[in-house]
Amino acid sequence: MSRSQGPSALKRKRLDSQSGSLTEHESKLYDAIRSKTDMGMSLQDLRRETGLQNNLFTKAIKTLQAKQLIKEVKNFENKTRKHYMATEFEPSKEITGGAWYDNGQFDTEFIKVVKRELVKVIYDQENATLAEISQAIRMKNFLTVNLSDQELKQILDALVLDNEVLKVVSTGMGGYKAGKECYKCCKRREPNLASMASIPCGVCPRINQCTPDGIISPTTCEYFKKWLEF
Amino acid sequence: MLVTITRPGLVRLGLCKLPPFISRVSLTEASNQKKKKKKMTVTNSGIQYAVQIITKHFGNLVAKVCETLLKSGPLNLGALIRSTALTPQQVKNSLLILVQHNCVQPFTQESKAGLKVQYMAVYDNILHRLRFAKFLAVVAQELDDDCKQLLAGLLEHGRLTQQQLMDRANQKSKSNSSQVQNAAQDNFIRLVTARFVERCPAPEPLLEEAPEQEGPKKPRSKSAKMAQVSETIEQRVLAAARPMEAIRFLITTNPETDDPSQKSENNSSSMSVGEKRKFDDLDIGEHGSNDKEVILWRANFEQFIRCLRHKACVENVRARHDDGAAVVLRAVLKATRMQETKVKTDYSVPLKMGAIYNEVIDSAAGRNLTKVSVKASLHLLCGAPPVRGGYEGEGEDEDEDEDEDVPYSIDLKKIIELLQNDEVESIVLKRYGQDACRIFRLLTSQSKPAGQFFETDKISVDALVDKKETPKILYKLWKDDYVHMEKLSLTTAKQSQVMVWKVHKSIVWEHVLDEMYHAAYNLVKRYDHEREENKEVTNTPKEKRVGELEKKANRFLGVRKIMALSLVKLDDALMLFHDF
């Protein structure tokens, strides 16, 4: 969900001229908030940073809000905490939770779709850099929202953790510059491993309580019974 | 001690390095205790499993002695009799069996009362008893079936003289021709040359006082210290008992000393597994007079484990990369096997390109590989370009000829680590699900062996897991000892506690190994139970198994198959974590 940033340059100019009419406290406060760009600042942090007296501080905040120079945004990490940001910025993903949250809900389905598409793209190209993947995704045009490179990278990193995709550094031989990060699909391995995970004890939640002659024991174990049902 | 954490929020405020107002909340008692337990070299489950093996192979009395030794460390005969509450004769007999089968190593230690013989259980060798089939397969593959037969005798009896082995071969072939004798002799030499068979260790080597072990390290807790010392004792005893490299694989070719003396020895013990001889050894062994010439041989477990380790590495490379890389790795390991000084070596012995290539095209699978592809595989395995250190006098320019002189050394430890990771991750995946597995991989992907702390929110972002779910998953993992957690309290901010998590690999790996021992024990136990339950079926002749009985018989067949296979695989994993 990339937020359009096009007209902001124009806007900024107008705002800058407006900020001239602010009092000393107000501009101090405004500068502090603006300096944090799309991250904004919480009330507590603002108070600490500006060091303004309580009543002056509250008044300045109110004025700035009234002049529509700053706005209050919801921080998804802590909804009760007041968070301010200059109006010209859209809250960053650290504040909203990013593309993966839909109205505060983690969007598992959406992630699943994006993951599947990314794997497809990488599989088709064998090796691909982030830029190439991003390009291919745009060309495919399957998403209603645009994912930034940063967001794509987040998904790719998750795929690496999923063991679906491998992050490799080019040696300079395969047409990429040496040291360039590429992604490629993992080789599908035969499941000859997982020797522990394929037996009941390997995944038993009660193995710590299991003793040879105890209430939970291998001879009376229900998991074993199920496993050995043919 | 402060922990550096990178939390977006804190970085933003310039508080990345935690200032003094953040104090570390002390660990809970429980987790402290858990930690201490992990320090033991052999865990309780491991001992339980070893005792189970000995019970199955040699019965309860021997197992009792073995268990006592495993639990309390080296003991002398008197102490052993006292703690087992068995008769001296029973203990002696049990010890004889255990020594004969290389499960106990006696050694002499100097004390106030003079020299005293102590007995020490050799844990690894006990576990190797379930790997005999694997060892035999190695010999069958590397040498041939006749060698395998010869080795089988050695494994069955633990220790034998060369003559006993020859006699056994004769008996097996049911003819006493000199041809058979010669073939057996040749096979024996092949086994020793390939280091699959070695001379037995010294019966009661003198263990000298450890030089600085009991030195100034006072503050360590008592239990930890004990574990530490006993570990070193085991290594020291085994090292003291091991014959010098020069004679370890030396076959005396003098037939005169070989034949008459040993034959007479044999006649008295009448092939009874050589126990009798060993008995003498124990009784009069202290001054070891009568059997100076008798050389006992045994299977060299170290070499078998080395082969299996190499095999595991090769197969892992095949699965991860391709056949070419696997062929190259196998060639390198085969060529350098004899130069490896220990099993758990981190890197393969450096080998130059020329030698590697020769070895590769020597093998059936590598005959068609070109030099270029071999080099590419090597670069893949070593991480290009290979180290040039230590070879002075060579210019910086990359000449083809010079490449020949660059020794390649492959990081075997890394390959083993990847295999171990796979195993642990598969457990986490199956037990806790995909999200947990991703988190676990994130926490273990750090290069530091002790892991790196991650704050809960950072984990949620990096592993792309729902912010609300992340703490729940982490809690489950923590409860089962898969992750380590610390609470940091921020005394100034409102949000007063931050939790940071990490995976301390060595602790978790040991924990996994312990559960594996437990699982192996359970598998065997359950199998015994199943066999007992199906006694009626198995005792009925095949043709009489009809109706319900047939059904039961078929089920039991399936049970036996799956359990045996699972145990073989689980044992592979045990080796992966304990021996490789």
PDB file of C-alpha atoms in Angstrom, chain B residues 154-282:
ATOM      1  CA  LEU B 154      35.000 -59.548  15.824  1.00  0.00           C
ATOM      2  CA  LEU B 155      31.852 -57.594  16.558  1.00  0.00           C
ATOM      3  CA  GLU B 156      30.166 -60.650  17.946  1.00  0.00           C
ATOM      4  CA  HIS B 157      32.990 -61.495  20.309  1.00  0.00           C
ATOM      5  CA  GLY B 158      34.324 -58.063  21.060  1.00  0.00           C
ATOM      6  CA  ARG B 159      38.011 -58.948  21.133  1.00  0.00           C
ATOM      7  CA  LEU B 160      39.833 -61.813  19.462  1.00  0.00           C
ATOM      8  CA  THR B 161      43.356 -62.773  18.573  1.00  0.00           C
ATOM      9  CA  GLN B 162      44.219 -63.037  14.940  1.00  0.00           C
ATOM     10  CA  GLN B 163      44.372 -66.797  15.283  1.00  0.00           C
ATOM     11  CA  GLN B 164      40.933 -66.984  16.827  1.00  0.00           C
ATOM     12  CA  LEU B 165      39.608 -64.963  13.932  1.00  0.00           C
ATOM     13  CA  MET B 166      41.255 -67.276  11.422  1.00  0.00           C
ATOM     14  CA  ASP B 167      39.875 -70.312  13.200  1.00  0.00           C
ATOM     15  CA  ARG B 168      36.450 -68.830  13.173  1.00  0.00           C
ATOM     16  CA  ALA B 169      36.692 -68.196   9.443  1.00  0.00           C
ATOM     17  CA  ASN B 170      37.713 -71.796   8.982  1.00  0.00           C
ATOM     18  CA  GLN B 171      34.798 -73.070  10.985  1.00  0.00           C
ATOM     19  CA  LYS B 172      32.408 -70.911   9.024  1.00  0.00           C
ATOM     20  CA  SER B 173      33.648 -72.146   5.678  1.00  0.00           C
ATOM     21  CA  LYS B 174      33.494 -75.723   7.063  1.00  0.00           C
ATOM     22  CA  SER B 175      36.719 -76.677   5.399  1.00  0.00           C
ATOM     23  CA  ASN B 176      40.203 -76.373   6.718  1.00  0.00           C
ATOM     24  CA  SER B 177      42.036 -75.813   3.515  1.00  0.00           C
ATOM     25  CA  SER B 178      45.012 -73.554   3.496  1.00  0.00           C
ATOM     26  CA  GLN B 179      43.283 -71.571   0.770  1.00  0.00           C
ATOM     27  CA  VAL B 180      40.575 -70.497   3.132  1.00  0.00           C
ATOM     28  CA  GLN B 181      43.169 -69.717   5.740  1.00  0.00           C
ATOM     29  CA  ASN B 182      45.124 -67.580   3.309  1.00  0.00           C
ATOM     30  CA  ALA B 183      42.072 -65.727   2.111  1.00  0.00           C
ATOM     31  CA  ALA B 184      41.061 -65.015   5.684  1.00  0.00           C
ATOM     32  CA  GLN B 185      44.564 -63.820   6.406  1.00  0.00           C
ATOM     33  CA  ASP B 186      44.438 -61.472   3.426  1.00  0.00           C
ATOM     34  CA  ASN B 187      41.056 -60.146   4.415  1.00  0.00           C
ATOM     35  CA  PHE B 188      42.282 -59.537   7.914  1.00  0.00           C
ATOM     36  CA  ILE B 189      45.192 -57.532   6.557  1.00  0.00           C
ATOM     37  CA  ARG B 190      42.810 -55.547   4.381  1.00  0.00           C
ATOM     38  CA  LEU B 191      40.619 -54.776   7.370  1.00  0.00           C
ATOM     39  CA  VAL B 192      43.572 -53.600   9.410  1.00  0.00           C
ATOM     40  CA  THR B 193      45.054 -51.611   6.540  1.00  0.00           C
ATOM     41  CA  ALA B 194      41.747 -49.837   6.059  1.00  0.00           C
ATOM     42  CA  ARG B 195      41.847 -49.262   9.835  1.00  0.00           C
ATOM     43  CA  PHE B 196      38.522 -50.955  10.390  1.00  0.00           C
ATOM     44  CA  VAL B 197      40.258 -53.226  12.862  1.00  0.00           C
ATOM     45  CA  GLU B 198      42.769 -52.147  15.476  1.00  0.00           C
ATOM     46  CA  ARG B 199      44.769 -53.553  18.326  1.00  0.00           C
ATOM     47  CA  CYS B 200      42.951 -53.494  21.620  1.00  0.00           C
ATOM     48  CA  PRO B 201      43.849 -50.755  24.068  1.00  0.00           C
ATOM     49  CA  ALA B 202      46.200 -51.436  26.938  1.00  0.00           C
ATOM     50  CA  PRO B 203      44.414 -53.493  29.629  1.00  0.00           C
ATOM     51  CA  GLU B 204      45.131 -51.261  32.594  1.00  0.00           C
ATOM     52  CA  PRO B 205      47.045 -48.183  31.596  1.00  0.00           C
ATOM     53  CA  LEU B 206      48.424 -45.967  34.303  1.00  0.00           C
ATOM     54  CA  LEU B 207      46.552 -42.733  34.468  1.00  0.00           C
ATOM     55  CA  GLU B 208      48.796 -39.913  35.481  1.00  0.00           C
ATOM     56  CA  GLU B 209      47.524 -37.045  37.567  1.00  0.00           C
ATOM     57  CA  ALA B 210      45.889 -34.335  35.525  1.00  0.00           C
ATOM     58  CA  PRO B 211      48.316 -31.425  35.500  1.00  0.00           C
ATOM     59  CA  GLU B 212      46.261 -28.302  36.062  1.00  0.00           C
ATOM     60  CA  GLN B 213      42.671 -29.412  36.059  1.00  0.00           C
ATOM     61  CA  GLU B 214      42.049 -29.075  39.784  1.00  0.00           C
ATOM     62  CA  GLY B 215      43.729 -25.710  39.841  1.00  0.00           C
ATOM     63  CA  PRO B 216      42.410 -22.300  40.672  1.00  0.00           C
ATOM     64  CA  LYS B 217      38.924 -22.615  39.186  1.00  0.00           C
ATOM     65  CA  LYS B 218      37.202 -22.535  42.548  1.00  0.00           C
ATOM     66  CA  PRO B 219      34.003 -20.610  41.905  1.00  0.00           C
ATOM     67  CA  ARG B 220      32.461 -23.243  39.696  1.00  0.00           C
ATOM     68  CA  SER B 221      29.579 -25.083  41.269  1.00  0.00           C
ATOM     69  CA  LYS B 222      30.255 -28.563  42.531  1.00  0.00           C
ATOM     70  CA  SER B 223      28.077 -30.460  40.110  1.00  0.00           C
ATOM     71  CA  ALA B 224      29.452 -28.652  37.097  1.00  0.00           C
ATOM     72  CA  LYS B 225      32.957 -29.341  38.262  1.00  0.00           C
ATOM     73  CA  MET B 226      32.275 -33.018  38.690  1.00  0.00           C
ATOM     74  CA  ALA B 227      30.879 -33.289  35.213  1.00  0.00           C
ATOM     75  CA  GLN B 228      33.854 -31.449  33.826  1.00  0.00           C
ATOM     76  CA  VAL B 229      36.384 -33.639  35.562  1.00  0.00           C
ATOM     77  CA  SER B 230      34.717 -36.925  34.724  1.00  0.00           C
ATOM     78  CA  GLU B 231      34.597 -35.916  31.100  1.00  0.00           C
ATOM     79  CA  THR B 232      38.289 -35.274  31.025  1.00  0.00           C
ATOM     80  CA  ILE B 233      38.977 -38.494  32.878  1.00  0.00           C
ATOM     81  CA  GLU B 234      37.190 -40.458  30.207  1.00  0.00           C
ATOM     82  CA  GLN B 235      39.179 -38.792  27.478  1.00  0.00           C
ATOM     83  CA  ARG B 236      42.421 -39.170  29.373  1.00  0.00           C
ATOM     84  CA  VAL B 237      41.868 -42.843  30.107  1.00  0.00           C
ATOM     85  CA  LEU B 238      40.998 -43.635  26.517  1.00  0.00           C
ATOM     86  CA  ALA B 239      44.015 -41.703  25.320  1.00  0.00           C
ATOM     87  CA  ALA B 240      46.291 -43.489  27.785  1.00  0.00           C
ATOM     88  CA  ALA B 241      44.929 -46.891  26.792  1.00  0.00           C
ATOM     89  CA  ARG B 242      45.148 -46.344  23.053  1.00  0.00           C
ATOM     90  CA  PRO B 243      48.160 -48.039  21.488  1.00  0.00           C
ATOM     91  CA  MET B 244      50.646 -45.755  19.802  1.00  0.00           C
ATOM     92  CA  GLU B 245      49.746 -44.951  16.220  1.00  0.00           C
ATOM     93  CA  ALA B 246      52.789 -46.852  15.037  1.00  0.00           C
ATOM     94  CA  ILE B 247      51.615 -50.163  16.441  1.00  0.00           C
ATOM     95  CA  ARG B 248      47.873 -49.623  16.536  1.00  0.00           C
ATOM     96  CA  PHE B 249      47.493 -51.063  13.053  1.00  0.00           C
ATOM     97  CA  LEU B 250      50.651 -53.155  12.997  1.00  0.00           C
ATOM     98  CA  ILE B 251      50.282 -56.817  12.153  1.00  0.00           C
ATOM     99  CA  THR B 252      53.194 -58.869  13.346  1.00  0.00           C
ATOM    100  CA  THR B 253      54.182 -60.898  10.345  1.00  0.00           C
ATOM    101  CA  ASN B 254      56.361 -63.234  12.332  1.00  0.00           C
ATOM    102  CA  PRO B 255      54.577 -66.583  11.988  1.00  0.00           C
ATOM    103  CA  GLU B 256      56.608 -68.249  14.715  1.00  0.00           C
ATOM    104  CA  THR B 257      55.371 -66.049  17.489  1.00  0.00           C
ATOM    105  CA  ASP B 258      51.991 -65.941  15.895  1.00  0.00           C
ATOM    106  CA  ASP B 259      51.290 -69.601  15.818  1.00  0.00           C
ATOM    107  CA  PRO B 260      52.510 -71.734  18.680  1.00  0.00           C
ATOM    108  CA  SER B 261      51.989 -69.422  21.589  1.00  0.00           C
ATOM    109  CA  GLN B 262      48.603 -68.257  20.524  1.00  0.00           C
ATOM    110  CA  LYS B 263      47.403 -71.677  19.574  1.00  0.00           C
ATOM    111  CA  SER B 264      48.145 -73.007  22.979  1.00  0.00           C
ATOM    112  CA  GLU B 265      46.320 -70.067  24.420  1.00  0.00           C
ATOM    113  CA  ASN B 266      43.375 -70.854  22.222  1.00  0.00           C
ATOM    114  CA  ASN B 267      43.219 -74.458  23.120  1.00  0.00           C
ATOM    115  CA  SER B 268      42.808 -73.654  26.723  1.00  0.00           C
ATOM    116  CA  SER B 269      40.039 -71.179  26.078  1.00  0.00           C
ATOM    117  CA  SER B 270      38.614 -73.339  23.301  1.00  0.00           C
ATOM    118  CA  MET B 271      37.314 -70.366  21.350  1.00  0.00           C
ATOM    119  CA  SER B 272      35.084 -69.344  24.142  1.00  0.00           C
ATOM    120  CA  VAL B 273      35.077 -65.817  22.968  1.00  0.00           C
ATOM    121  CA  GLY B 274      38.434 -65.187  24.549  1.00  0.00           C
ATOM    122  CA  GLU B 275      36.797 -64.402  27.820  1.00  0.00           C
ATOM    123  CA  LYS B 276      38.923 -66.818  29.671  1.00  0.00           C
ATOM    124  CA  ARG B 277      42.036 -65.138  28.495  1.00  0.00           C
ATOM    125  CA  LYS B 278      40.732 -61.831  29.564  1.00  0.00           C
ATOM    126  CA  PHE B 279      39.906 -63.288  32.919  1.00  0.00           C
ATOM    127  CA  ASP B 280      43.562 -64.085  33.458  1.00  0.00           C
ATOM    128  CA  ASP B 281      44.310 -60.612  32.397  1.00  0.00           C
ATOM    129  CA  LEU B 282      42.199 -59.169  35.124  1.00  0.00           C
TER     130      LEU B 282
END
